[in-house]
Coordinates of C-alpha atoms in Angstrom, one line a residue:
X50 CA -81.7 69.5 -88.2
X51 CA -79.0 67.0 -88.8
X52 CA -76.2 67.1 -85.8
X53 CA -72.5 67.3 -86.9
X54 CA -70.0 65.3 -85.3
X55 CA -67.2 67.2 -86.2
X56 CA -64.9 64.5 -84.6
X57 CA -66.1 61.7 -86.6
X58 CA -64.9 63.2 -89.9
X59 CA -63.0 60.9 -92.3
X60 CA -60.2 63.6 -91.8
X61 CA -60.2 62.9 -88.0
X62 CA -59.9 58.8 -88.4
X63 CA -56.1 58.8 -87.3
X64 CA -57.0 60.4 -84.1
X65 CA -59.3 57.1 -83.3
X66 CA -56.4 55.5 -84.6
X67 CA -53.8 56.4 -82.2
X68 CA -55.0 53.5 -79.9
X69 CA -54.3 51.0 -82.2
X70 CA -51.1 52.4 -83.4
X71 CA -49.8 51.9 -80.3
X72 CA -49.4 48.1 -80.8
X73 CA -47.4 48.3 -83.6
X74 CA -45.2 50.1 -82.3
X75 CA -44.6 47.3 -79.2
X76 CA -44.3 44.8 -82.4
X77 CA -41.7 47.0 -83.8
X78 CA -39.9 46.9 -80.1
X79 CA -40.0 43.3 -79.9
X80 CA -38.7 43.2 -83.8
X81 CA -35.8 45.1 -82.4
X82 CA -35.4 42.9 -79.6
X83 CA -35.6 40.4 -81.6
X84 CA -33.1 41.5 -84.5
X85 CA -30.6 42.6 -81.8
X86 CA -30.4 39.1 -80.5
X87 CA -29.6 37.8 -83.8
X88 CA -27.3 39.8 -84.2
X89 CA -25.6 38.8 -81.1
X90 CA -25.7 34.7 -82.1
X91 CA -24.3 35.6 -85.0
X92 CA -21.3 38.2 -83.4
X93 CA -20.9 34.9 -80.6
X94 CA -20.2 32.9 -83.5
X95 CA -17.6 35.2 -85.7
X96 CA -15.9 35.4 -82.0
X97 CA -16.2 31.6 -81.2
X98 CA -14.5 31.4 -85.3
X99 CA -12.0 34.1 -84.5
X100 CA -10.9 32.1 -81.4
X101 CA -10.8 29.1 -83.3
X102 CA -8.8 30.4 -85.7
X103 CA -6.3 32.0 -83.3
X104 CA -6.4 28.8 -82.0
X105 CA -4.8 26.8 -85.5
X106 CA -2.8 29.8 -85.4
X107 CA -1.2 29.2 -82.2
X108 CA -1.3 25.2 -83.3
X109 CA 0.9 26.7 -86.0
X110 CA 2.9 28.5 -83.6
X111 CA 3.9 25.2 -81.8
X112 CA 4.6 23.3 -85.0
X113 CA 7.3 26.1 -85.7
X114 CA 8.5 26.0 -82.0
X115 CA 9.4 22.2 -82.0
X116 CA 11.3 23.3 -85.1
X117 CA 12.7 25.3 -82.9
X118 CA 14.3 22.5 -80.5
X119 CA 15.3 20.3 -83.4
X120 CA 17.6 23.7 -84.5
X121 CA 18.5 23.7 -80.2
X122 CA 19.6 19.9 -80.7
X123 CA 21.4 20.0 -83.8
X124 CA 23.2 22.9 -82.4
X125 CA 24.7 20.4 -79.8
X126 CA 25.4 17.7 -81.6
X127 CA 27.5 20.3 -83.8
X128 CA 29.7 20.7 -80.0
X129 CA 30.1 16.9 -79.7
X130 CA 33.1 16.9 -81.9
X131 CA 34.9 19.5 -79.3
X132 CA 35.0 17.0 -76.6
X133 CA 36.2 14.7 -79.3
X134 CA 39.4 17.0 -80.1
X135 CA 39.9 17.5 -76.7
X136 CA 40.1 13.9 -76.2
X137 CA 42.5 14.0 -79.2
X138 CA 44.9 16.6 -77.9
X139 CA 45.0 14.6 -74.5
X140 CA 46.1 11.6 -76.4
X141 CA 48.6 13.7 -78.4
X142 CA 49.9 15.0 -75.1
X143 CA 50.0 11.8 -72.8
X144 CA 51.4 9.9 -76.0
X145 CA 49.5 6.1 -76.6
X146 CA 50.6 3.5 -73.9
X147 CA 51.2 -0.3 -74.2
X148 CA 50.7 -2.4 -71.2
X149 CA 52.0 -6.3 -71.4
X150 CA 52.5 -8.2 -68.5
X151 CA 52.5 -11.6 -66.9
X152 CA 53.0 -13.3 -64.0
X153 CA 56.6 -14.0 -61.9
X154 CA 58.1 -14.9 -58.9
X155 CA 58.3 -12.9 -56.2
X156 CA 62.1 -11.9 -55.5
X157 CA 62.1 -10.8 -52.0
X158 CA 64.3 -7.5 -51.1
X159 CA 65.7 -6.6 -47.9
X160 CA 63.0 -4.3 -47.4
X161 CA 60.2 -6.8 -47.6
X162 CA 58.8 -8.7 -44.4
X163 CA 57.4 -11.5 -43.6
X164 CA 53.7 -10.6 -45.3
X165 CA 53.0 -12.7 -48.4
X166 CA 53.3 -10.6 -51.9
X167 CA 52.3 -11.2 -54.7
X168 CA 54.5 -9.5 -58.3
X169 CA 53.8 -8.9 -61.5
X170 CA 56.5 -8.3 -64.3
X171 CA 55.2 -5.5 -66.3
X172 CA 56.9 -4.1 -69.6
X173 CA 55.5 -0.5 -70.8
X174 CA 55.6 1.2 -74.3
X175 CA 56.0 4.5 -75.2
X176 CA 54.3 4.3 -78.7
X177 CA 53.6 8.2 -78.6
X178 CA 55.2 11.1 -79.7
X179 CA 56.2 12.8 -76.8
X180 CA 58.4 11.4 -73.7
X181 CA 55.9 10.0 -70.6
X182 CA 56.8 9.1 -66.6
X183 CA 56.9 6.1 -65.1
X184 CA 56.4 5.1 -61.3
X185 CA 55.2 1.9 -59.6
X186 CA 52.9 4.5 -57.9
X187 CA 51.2 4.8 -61.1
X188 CA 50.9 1.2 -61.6
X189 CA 48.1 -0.8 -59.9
X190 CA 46.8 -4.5 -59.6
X191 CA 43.4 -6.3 -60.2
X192 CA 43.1 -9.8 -59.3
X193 CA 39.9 -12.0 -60.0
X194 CA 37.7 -11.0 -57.3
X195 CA 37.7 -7.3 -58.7
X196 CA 40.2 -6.0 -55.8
X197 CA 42.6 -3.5 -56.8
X198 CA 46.3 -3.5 -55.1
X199 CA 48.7 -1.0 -54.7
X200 CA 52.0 -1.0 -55.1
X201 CA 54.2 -2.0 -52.4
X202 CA 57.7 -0.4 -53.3
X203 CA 61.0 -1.8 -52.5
X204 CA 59.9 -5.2 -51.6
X205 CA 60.9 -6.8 -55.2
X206 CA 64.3 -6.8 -56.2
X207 CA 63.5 -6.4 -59.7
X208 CA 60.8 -3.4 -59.1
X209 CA 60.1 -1.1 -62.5
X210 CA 62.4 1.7 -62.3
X211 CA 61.0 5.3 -62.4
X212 CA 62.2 6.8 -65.6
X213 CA 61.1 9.1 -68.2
X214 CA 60.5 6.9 -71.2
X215 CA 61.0 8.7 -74.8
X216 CA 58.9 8.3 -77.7
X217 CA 59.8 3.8 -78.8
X218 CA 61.1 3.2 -75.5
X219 CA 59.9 0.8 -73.5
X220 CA 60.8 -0.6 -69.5
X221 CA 60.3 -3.5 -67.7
X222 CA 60.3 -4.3 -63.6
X223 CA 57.5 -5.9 -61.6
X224 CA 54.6 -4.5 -59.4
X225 CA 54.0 -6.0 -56.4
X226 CA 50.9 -6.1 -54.1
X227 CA 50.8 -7.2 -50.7
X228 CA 49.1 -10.5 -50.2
X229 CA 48.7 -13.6 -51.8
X230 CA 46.2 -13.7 -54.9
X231 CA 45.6 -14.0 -58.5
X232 CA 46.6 -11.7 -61.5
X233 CA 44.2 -10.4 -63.6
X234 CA 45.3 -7.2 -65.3
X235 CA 47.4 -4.3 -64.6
X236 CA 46.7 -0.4 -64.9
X237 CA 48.9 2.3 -65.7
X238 CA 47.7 5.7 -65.2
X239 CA 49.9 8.8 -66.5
X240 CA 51.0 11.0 -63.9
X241 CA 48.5 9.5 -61.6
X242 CA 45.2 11.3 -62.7
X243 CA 46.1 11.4 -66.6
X244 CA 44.9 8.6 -69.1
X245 CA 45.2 4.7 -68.0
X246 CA 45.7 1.8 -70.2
X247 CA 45.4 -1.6 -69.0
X248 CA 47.3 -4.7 -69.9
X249 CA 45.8 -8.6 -68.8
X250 CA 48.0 -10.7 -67.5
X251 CA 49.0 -13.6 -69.3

């Protein structure tokens, strides 16, 4: 009588194959494992090309922005000519100046003392087209050394008067500093704090 193994039927060969399906199934794991990390190299590397890209446009970015500054700097060189009309409407207001002068004796006037002086004869120009002032406060001396005199008033007999020149007129008078030196050039200055022109001395 011939025993039946029921279990061992051909119909029954997936249940002895349950242990070996089992591997597979790890190999399938590791397959994901494996896939997923792929996936993340290649996701690191559209990220690293998206960065890099942001980057160039960002480069862009700053070659518009220095565009930018070149507009900032045209924008005041357009304003330099409004310093420049300024300067215009002061010269239209003060009127343009001529200085001549050249040396003289000193003519000693009651008021003078005993210091050494040293004058000047000085002859200014209204060339302008509006009346300026004149004072031998606004009249100074520089001799050679580069020292700046003052002028001493009353002390000359022929001092420049202070008068209101019109437009074409001119006066002359001298400017005298105390102490003895050398001549170099005088300075007028309108109204003390205006414009100044200066004239050598000849």
């Amino acid at each position: 009588m011939s025993q039946q193994y029921p279990h061992q039927q051909p119909g029954d060969e997936p249940t002895q194959q349950t242990g070996p399906q089992s591997p597979p199934l790890k190999k399938r794991s590791k397959g994901k494992i494996a896939g997923f990390g792929c996936l993340g190299i290649v996701a690191l590397f559209i990220v690293i090309g998206a960065l890099g890209n942001g980057g160039d446009s960002g480069d862009s970015g700053d070659s518009e922005n220095p565009g930018t500054p070149a507009a900032k700097s045209s924008a005041p060189a357009a304003r330099k000519p409004a310093p420049k009309r300024d300067a215009a409407k002061d010269t239209k207001e003060t009127g343009p100046v001529t200085v001549t002068a050249k040396k003289t004796r000193f003519a000693k006037s009651i008021l003078a003392d005993s210091t050494d002086y040293t004058s000047v004869l000085v002859t200014i120009k209204n060339d302008g087209d509006k009346a300026i002032d004149v004072n031998p406060l606004y009249l100074t001396i520089t001799d050679t050394a580069g020292t700046k005199h003052t002028a001493e008033l009353g002390v000359d007999e022929k001092q420049i008067a202070t008068v209101k020149l019109s437009p074409g007129e001119n006066v002359s008078g001298t400017v005298t500093g105390k102490g003895t030196f050398t001549p170099k050039y005088v300075t007028y200055t309108d109204g003390l704090i205006g414009d100044s022109v200066r004239g050598n001395v000849s």
